[in-house]
Short mmCIF file of C-alpha atoms in Angstrom, two decimals:
data_model
loop_
_atom_site.label_atom_id
_atom_site.label_comp_id
_atom_site.label_asym_id
_atom_site.label_seq_id
_atom_site.Cartn_x
_atom_site.Cartn_y
_atom_site.Cartn_z
CA MET A 1 37.39 -36.83 -5.34
CA THR A 2 39.73 -35.38 -3.16
CA LYS A 3 38.38 -34.43 -0.08
CA ALA A 4 39.24 -30.86 -0.30
CA ALA A 5 37.26 -31.01 -3.96
CA GLU A 6 34.05 -32.46 -2.09
CA LEU A 7 34.12 -29.70 0.37
CA ALA A 8 34.49 -27.25 -2.68
CA LYS A 9 31.63 -29.41 -4.33
CA MET A 10 29.23 -28.76 -1.11
CA GLY A 11 30.08 -25.33 -0.77
CA GLU A 12 28.86 -25.00 -4.46
CA VAL A 13 25.57 -26.54 -4.15
CA LEU A 14 24.72 -25.18 -0.57
CA THR A 15 25.15 -21.75 -1.85
CA ASN A 16 24.00 -22.37 -6.09
CA SER A 17 27.56 -22.16 -7.08
CA GLN A 18 27.36 -18.06 -6.05
CA ILE A 19 30.15 -18.77 -3.24
CA GLY A 20 31.35 -14.89 -3.37
CA GLY A 21 28.31 -13.01 -3.63
CA ARG A 22 25.32 -12.06 -2.00
CA ARG A 23 22.17 -14.79 -2.76
CA ASN A 24 19.18 -13.35 -1.71
CA ILE A 25 17.44 -11.02 -4.16
CA ILE A 26 15.53 -9.75 -1.90
CA ILE A 27 15.97 -6.59 0.36
CA ASN A 28 14.48 -6.16 3.57
CA GLY A 29 13.39 -9.42 3.54
CA ALA A 30 14.05 -9.86 7.45
CA MET A 31 11.61 -6.89 7.58
CA GLN A 32 13.90 -4.95 9.63
CA VAL A 33 13.48 -1.50 8.15
CA ALA A 34 10.12 0.67 8.44
CA GLN A 35 10.88 4.02 7.33
CA ARG A 36 6.95 5.18 7.14
CA GLY A 37 6.34 3.60 10.75
CA THR A 38 4.90 0.63 12.38
CA SER A 39 1.68 0.03 11.83
CA SER A 40 -0.95 2.16 9.08
CA THR A 41 -4.56 1.14 9.34
CA GLY A 42 -7.77 1.02 7.13
CA LEU A 43 -5.91 -0.39 4.07
CA GLY A 44 -8.00 -1.35 1.11
CA ALA A 45 -8.99 1.11 -0.71
CA SER A 46 -5.58 2.23 -2.45
CA ASP A 47 -1.93 0.31 -3.48
CA GLY A 48 0.85 1.30 -2.21
CA TYR A 49 3.52 0.99 0.72
CA TYR A 50 2.51 1.22 4.35
CA THR A 51 5.77 -0.01 6.93
CA VAL A 52 7.48 -2.54 6.17
CA ASP A 53 9.87 -1.25 3.34
CA ARG A 54 9.52 -3.33 -0.09
CA PHE A 55 6.43 -4.46 0.85
CA GLY A 56 3.43 -3.00 -0.77
CA LEU A 57 -0.30 -3.98 -1.47
CA ASN A 58 -2.36 -4.38 -4.45
CA PHE A 59 -6.08 -3.75 -4.23
CA SER A 60 -9.02 -3.91 -6.74
CA SER A 61 -13.15 -3.86 -5.76
CA THR A 62 -12.81 -5.33 -2.33
CA GLY A 63 -14.65 -4.36 0.78
CA ALA A 64 -12.47 -5.24 3.26
CA ARG A 65 -10.26 -3.08 5.23
CA LEU A 66 -6.73 -4.39 6.82
CA THR A 67 -4.41 -3.23 9.31
CA MET A 68 -0.25 -3.62 8.39
CA THR A 69 2.04 -3.64 11.15
CA GLN A 70 5.76 -3.98 11.35
CA ASP A 71 5.59 -6.59 14.38
CA SER A 72 8.41 -8.16 16.40
CA PRO A 73 7.91 -12.16 17.14
CA THR A 74 9.22 -13.70 20.11
CA ASP A 75 8.50 -17.83 18.72
CA LEU A 76 10.74 -17.37 16.21
CA SER A 77 14.91 -18.10 16.03
CA GLY A 78 17.10 -15.89 14.45
CA PHE A 79 14.02 -13.68 13.43
CA THR A 80 13.38 -10.29 15.44
CA LYS A 81 10.62 -8.44 13.11
CA ALA A 82 7.96 -9.78 10.71
CA LEU A 83 5.49 -8.52 8.91
CA LYS A 84 1.86 -8.82 9.86
CA LEU A 85 -1.86 -8.42 8.49
CA ASP A 86 -5.11 -8.46 10.32
CA CYS A 87 -8.32 -8.66 8.34
CA THR A 88 -10.30 -5.89 10.68
CA THR A 89 -13.53 -5.83 7.61
CA ALA A 90 -14.87 -8.53 6.49
CA ASP A 91 -15.78 -9.09 2.90
CA THR A 92 -17.32 -12.73 2.25
CA SER A 93 -18.62 -11.90 -0.91
CA ILE A 94 -16.20 -11.62 -3.53
CA GLY A 95 -16.76 -10.33 -7.03
CA SER A 96 -14.53 -11.95 -10.06
CA ALA A 97 -12.45 -9.09 -10.30
CA GLU A 98 -11.59 -8.68 -6.76
CA TYR A 99 -8.44 -9.22 -4.76
CA ILE A 100 -5.93 -8.58 -2.10
CA GLN A 101 -1.84 -8.96 -3.12
CA LEU A 102 1.63 -8.52 -0.73
CA HIS A 103 4.04 -7.45 -3.61
CA TYR A 104 7.83 -6.79 -3.89
CA ARG A 105 8.93 -5.77 -7.17
CA ILE A 106 12.50 -5.69 -8.40
CA GLU A 107 14.33 -4.04 -10.87
CA GLY A 108 15.34 -6.03 -14.30
CA GLN A 109 19.06 -4.93 -14.02
CA ASP A 110 18.75 -7.01 -10.30
CA LEU A 111 17.86 -10.40 -12.49
CA GLN A 112 20.05 -10.81 -15.17
CA GLN A 113 21.67 -13.75 -13.28
CA LEU A 114 18.57 -15.05 -14.08
CA LYS A 115 19.21 -15.67 -17.56
CA LYS A 116 15.37 -15.54 -17.87
CA GLY A 117 14.40 -15.79 -22.32
CA THR A 118 17.31 -17.89 -23.18
CA SER A 119 18.51 -21.14 -23.02
CA ASP A 120 20.32 -21.20 -20.56
CA ALA A 121 17.81 -19.74 -18.10
CA GLU A 122 17.62 -20.33 -14.21
CA LYS A 123 14.78 -22.33 -12.14
CA ILE A 124 14.33 -19.68 -8.58
CA THR A 125 14.07 -20.70 -4.89
CA ILE A 126 11.78 -18.62 -2.97
CA SER A 127 11.32 -19.69 0.92
CA PHE A 128 9.95 -17.35 3.57
CA TYR A 129 8.38 -18.36 7.22
CA VAL A 130 4.88 -17.39 7.31
CA LYS A 131 2.00 -18.13 10.67
CA GLY A 132 -1.34 -17.39 10.96
CA ASN A 133 -4.47 -18.11 13.02
CA ALA A 134 -6.20 -20.65 11.26
CA SER A 135 -5.37 -22.83 8.74
CA ALA A 136 -5.51 -21.63 5.49
CA THR A 137 -3.41 -21.89 1.47
CA TYR A 138 -2.58 -18.77 -0.54
CA THR A 139 -0.50 -18.35 -3.72
CA CYS A 140 3.01 -17.79 -4.58
CA GLU A 141 3.45 -15.69 -8.08
CA ILE A 142 6.31 -15.03 -9.93
CA GLU A 143 5.22 -12.76 -12.28
CA ASP A 144 7.21 -11.46 -15.39
CA VAL A 145 5.91 -8.05 -15.75
CA ASP A 146 8.28 -7.51 -19.13
CA ASN A 147 6.33 -10.22 -20.66
CA ASN A 148 3.36 -10.98 -18.91
CA ARG A 149 4.15 -14.34 -18.18
CA TYR A 150 3.25 -15.71 -14.46
CA ASN A 151 4.47 -18.90 -12.62
CA SER A 152 2.64 -19.94 -9.14
CA GLN A 153 2.60 -22.74 -6.36
CA GLU A 154 -0.02 -22.84 -3.13
CA PHE A 155 1.56 -22.29 -0.04
CA SER A 156 0.16 -23.99 3.43
CA VAL A 157 0.00 -21.44 6.36
CA THR A 158 -0.80 -22.84 10.17
CA THR A 159 -0.69 -21.11 13.96
CA SER A 160 3.23 -22.04 13.88
CA TRP A 161 5.55 -20.96 12.20
CA THR A 162 6.36 -22.15 8.95
CA LYS A 163 9.15 -22.68 6.51
CA VAL A 164 8.10 -22.42 3.01
CA THR A 165 10.42 -23.26 -0.24
CA LEU A 166 9.02 -23.49 -3.21
CA THR A 167 11.14 -23.84 -6.87
CA TYR A 168 10.04 -22.65 -9.93
CA ASN A 169 11.11 -23.50 -13.33
CA ALA A 170 13.05 -22.02 -15.56
CA ASP A 171 11.55 -20.21 -18.14
CA THR A 172 13.00 -19.44 -21.56
CA THR A 173 10.49 -17.37 -22.85
CA GLY A 174 10.54 -13.93 -22.53
CA VAL A 175 14.04 -11.40 -21.87
CA LEU A 176 14.05 -9.35 -19.02
CA ASP A 177 14.68 -5.64 -19.32
CA ASN A 178 18.06 -4.67 -18.17
CA ASP A 179 16.76 -1.23 -16.84
CA ASN A 180 15.61 -0.28 -13.55
CA GLY A 181 12.58 -0.39 -14.19
CA GLN A 182 10.26 -3.26 -12.85
CA SER A 183 11.08 -6.32 -14.75
CA MET A 184 9.35 -8.77 -11.76
CA ALA A 185 6.79 -9.05 -9.47
CA ILE A 186 6.88 -11.75 -6.20
CA ASN A 187 2.45 -11.08 -5.42
CA PHE A 188 1.66 -13.28 -2.55
CA TRP A 189 -2.22 -13.92 -3.28
CA LEU A 190 -4.57 -13.80 -0.60
CA HIS A 191 -7.78 -12.95 -1.40
CA VAL A 192 -8.99 -13.12 -5.08
CA GLY A 193 -11.99 -13.67 -7.39
CA SER A 194 -12.77 -16.02 -10.42
CA ASN A 195 -11.29 -13.32 -12.51
CA PHE A 196 -7.89 -15.30 -11.63
CA THR A 197 -9.05 -18.41 -10.15
CA GLY A 198 -11.42 -19.16 -13.22
CA GLY A 199 -9.28 -21.78 -15.64
CA THR A 200 -7.71 -24.63 -15.08
CA HIS A 201 -4.67 -23.55 -12.66
CA THR A 202 -1.28 -26.01 -12.89
CA ASP A 203 1.87 -25.38 -9.83
CA ASN A 204 5.66 -24.10 -11.15
CA VAL A 205 4.03 -23.71 -15.25
CA TRP A 206 4.44 -20.80 -17.09
CA HIS A 207 1.92 -19.00 -18.46
CA THR A 208 0.17 -16.22 -19.84
CA THR A 209 -3.51 -17.32 -18.91
CA ALA A 210 -5.11 -14.34 -16.05
CA ASN A 211 -7.74 -16.89 -14.68
CA GLN A 212 -5.27 -19.45 -14.15
CA ARG A 213 -2.93 -17.36 -11.71
CA VAL A 214 -4.37 -18.23 -8.54
CA GLY A 215 -4.24 -22.27 -7.18
CA ASP A 216 -7.44 -23.79 -6.62
CA ASN A 217 -7.20 -23.96 -2.99
CA GLN A 218 -7.23 -21.25 -2.39
CA THR A 219 -8.22 -19.88 1.32
CA SER A 220 -9.88 -15.51 1.23
CA PHE A 221 -7.82 -13.22 3.87
CA ALA A 222 -11.03 -11.67 3.70
CA ASP A 223 -13.28 -13.74 5.29
CA SER A 224 -13.11 -13.13 9.12
CA THR A 225 -11.56 -10.05 11.05
CA ASP A 226 -9.94 -13.29 12.87
CA ARG A 227 -7.53 -14.04 9.65
CA THR A 228 -3.62 -12.50 10.41
CA PHE A 229 -1.30 -13.43 8.55
CA PHE A 230 2.61 -12.90 9.67
CA ILE A 231 5.62 -13.51 7.10
CA THR A 232 9.56 -12.65 7.67
CA GLY A 233 12.64 -14.23 5.79
CA VAL A 234 11.94 -13.69 2.74
CA GLN A 235 14.39 -14.88 0.38
CA LEU A 236 14.86 -14.98 -3.69
CA GLU A 237 17.78 -17.14 -5.19
CA VAL A 238 19.24 -18.53 -7.66
CA GLY A 239 19.20 -22.67 -8.44
CA SER A 240 16.74 -25.50 -7.05
CA GLN A 241 18.46 -25.16 -3.49
CA ALA A 242 17.06 -23.09 -0.55
CA THR A 243 19.96 -22.00 1.41
CA PRO A 244 20.02 -20.40 5.11
CA PHE A 245 18.22 -17.08 4.95
CA GLU A 246 21.72 -14.44 4.47
CA HIS A 247 20.74 -11.61 7.30
CA ARG A 248 22.46 -9.03 6.31
CA SER A 249 23.08 -5.57 8.96
CA PHE A 250 20.58 -3.21 9.90
CA GLY A 251 22.35 -0.41 7.83
CA GLU A 252 22.85 -2.16 4.86
CA GLU A 253 19.04 -2.93 4.69
CA LEU A 254 18.19 0.41 5.33
CA ALA A 255 20.57 1.90 2.68
CA LEU A 256 19.42 -0.46 0.24
CA CYS A 257 15.68 0.39 0.87
CA GLN A 258 16.65 4.01 0.53
CA ARG A 259 16.80 3.88 -3.11
CA TYR A 260 13.42 3.23 -3.26
CA PHE A 261 12.20 6.04 -0.25
CA GLN A 262 13.94 8.22 1.59
CA GLN A 263 12.65 11.37 4.20
CA TRP A 264 13.88 13.96 6.30
CA THR A 265 11.92 14.38 9.47
CA GLN A 266 11.14 16.02 12.58
CA GLU A 267 9.92 14.00 15.53
CA ALA A 268 8.39 16.49 18.07
CA SER A 269 9.02 13.90 20.88
CA GLY A 270 12.75 15.17 20.27
CA PHE A 271 12.85 19.57 19.82
CA SER A 272 11.85 21.06 22.45
CA THR A 273 10.15 24.55 22.22
CA ASN A 274 12.33 26.43 19.74
CA ASN A 275 15.13 24.10 19.25
CA TYR A 276 13.94 22.84 15.30
CA ALA A 277 15.52 20.74 12.85
CA ALA A 278 16.77 22.06 9.53
CA VAL A 279 16.25 20.94 6.83
CA GLY A 280 19.29 22.34 4.76
CA ASP A 281 20.71 25.95 3.72
CA ALA A 282 18.53 27.78 1.61
CA VAL A 283 18.78 31.20 -0.55
CA MET A 284 16.43 33.69 -1.62
CA HIS A 285 15.06 34.11 -5.00
CA GLY A 286 13.63 37.21 -5.25
CA SER A 287 12.12 38.35 -1.96
CA THR A 288 9.39 35.48 -1.12
CA LEU A 289 11.19 32.36 -2.85
CA PRO A 290 13.58 30.40 -0.57
CA PHE A 291 15.02 27.86 -2.53
CA MET A 292 16.39 25.09 -0.97
CA GLN A 293 18.79 21.88 -2.17
CA TYR A 294 18.60 18.82 -0.18
CA VAL A 295 21.09 16.23 -0.95
CA HIS A 296 20.06 12.45 -0.77
CA PRO A 297 22.04 10.05 1.67
CA THR A 298 21.67 7.30 -1.04
CA VAL A 299 21.04 8.01 -4.41
CA LEU A 300 17.53 6.85 -5.96
CA ARG A 301 16.48 4.24 -8.36
CA ALA A 302 15.00 7.85 -10.18
CA THR A 303 13.68 11.28 -10.41
CA PRO A 304 11.52 10.57 -6.98
CA ALA A 305 7.18 12.22 -6.18
CA ILE A 306 8.15 14.02 -3.39
CA THR A 307 5.52 14.86 -0.44
CA PHE A 308 5.54 16.72 3.15
CA ASN A 309 3.52 16.62 5.71
CA GLY A 310 3.83 19.82 8.96
CA ASN A 311 4.78 23.28 8.33
CA PHE A 312 8.17 24.92 7.73
CA ALA A 313 10.22 28.22 7.87
CA ALA A 314 13.05 29.86 6.05
CA ASN A 315 14.69 31.83 8.44
CA ILE A 316 16.67 34.45 6.40
CA SER A 317 19.31 36.70 7.73
CA GLY A 318 17.58 35.76 11.24
CA SER A 319 14.19 35.78 10.80
CA ASP A 320 11.49 33.76 11.05
CA TYR A 321 9.35 33.54 7.13
CA ALA A 322 6.36 30.77 7.13
CA ILE A 323 6.29 28.81 3.93
CA SER A 324 2.68 28.51 2.77
CA SER A 325 3.34 26.63 -0.21
CA LEU A 326 6.60 24.00 -0.18
CA LEU A 327 7.32 22.70 -4.22
CA ILE A 328 9.97 20.98 -5.82
CA ASN A 329 11.86 23.50 -8.59
CA THR A 330 13.87 20.43 -9.85
CA SER A 331 14.87 17.09 -8.69
CA THR A 332 17.03 14.35 -9.51
CA PRO A 333 18.34 10.68 -7.93
CA TYR A 334 21.18 12.45 -6.61
CA VAL A 335 19.96 15.61 -4.83
CA THR A 336 16.16 17.70 -4.97
CA SER A 337 15.68 21.33 -4.95
CA PHE A 338 12.84 22.96 -3.09
CA TYR A 339 11.67 26.47 -3.16
CA GLY A 340 8.74 27.60 -0.61
CA THR A 341 6.35 31.12 -0.32
CA THR A 342 7.06 33.15 2.12
CA GLY A 343 6.85 36.67 3.28
CA ALA A 344 9.36 38.99 1.92
CA ALA A 345 12.76 38.26 3.35
CA GLY A 346 14.79 40.19 0.66
CA ALA A 347 15.84 38.89 -2.65
CA GLY A 348 19.44 37.21 -2.25
CA ASN A 349 19.79 36.71 1.06
CA ALA A 350 20.64 34.09 3.01
CA GLY A 351 19.69 30.87 5.67
CA TYR A 352 18.34 27.73 6.02
CA MET A 353 15.11 25.97 5.73
CA ARG A 354 13.58 24.43 8.99
CA ALA A 355 10.11 22.52 10.79
CA ALA A 356 8.12 25.89 11.54
CA ASN A 357 7.65 24.45 14.89
CA ASP A 358 8.57 21.59 17.29
CA GLY A 359 5.58 19.22 15.85
CA ASP A 360 6.11 16.44 13.68
CA ALA A 361 7.42 17.48 10.34
CA SER A 362 8.31 15.28 7.16
CA ILE A 363 9.24 15.51 3.51
CA PHE A 364 8.98 12.58 1.64
CA PHE A 365 11.21 11.08 -1.34
CA ASN A 366 9.46 8.26 -3.22
CA SER A 367 11.38 6.60 -5.99
CA GLU A 368 9.12 2.81 -5.89
CA LEU A 369 8.66 0.57 -8.60
#
């Protein structure tokens, strides 16, 4: 084999034969983007996304409470952000149905290269950096949501940053849907009851048995308020070789995250009295309903759910009318049409909708899996 051929072959091995394309299926694996905020406390009563984009928490029946933070580590070369979990209320009596999961969910159409459910199915490699306040053992699971199939492996955490690399066997059973719905989840099990540990667990075996999903050596993250868990550099790629983490620019990661969550925000610190941010143009429908269309900067995965906080007003023909409610008329992945209820402002008159004062105000568009 010539030297050029040897170098080409080495390149194929190191990049799993994906020389020209992206290797990392995970969005925001370096934890750079946190559109919802950098810290959220008292977590444990309900599932959701709270700080770092694309990484959510699932809870069941636990009395534990957590704080989730976008951390800024100074002791891990090449990474400036990490996701941090703190246990603030312990739960040492673990009920059979209890669990705490940190999860990442993936659309089926972004996983077709895995060839799952076919005779050509590929191995999958997950790599990430972790540390904690003490030595611990947790479980990283690939969940095939379409076919209710699971494959998990234990991993260790120490008080120093450690790179974990886990390769999962190819699965020739269960084709993944080719659409924008959730087909796969990466679950980091941090606290779990016997409903998921009661069976005989074997690392790196695809199966359908719920009580074999979590490893036999699992640590409970909720056993002490001293517990911390840090993670960053999460990468999922085709093949059995973990390649160096694929860093992307902040702008790229933000745009990819905005497929699943967007927000319009006015921060009080950025505006003085009578200097407000406009959401967009408004036209009166009837005498009390200002309509506005908001064009999304990135096409959302699906029609979003809408929530808001703060106060808004319609400025119609130069006069302000406080909006007593803000509701959705129609919404698509491309554009959302709002309307509000105000005092009489004149049918057909035009103006704009804005935050009603110089305080914080936000509108949230949620299209998460």
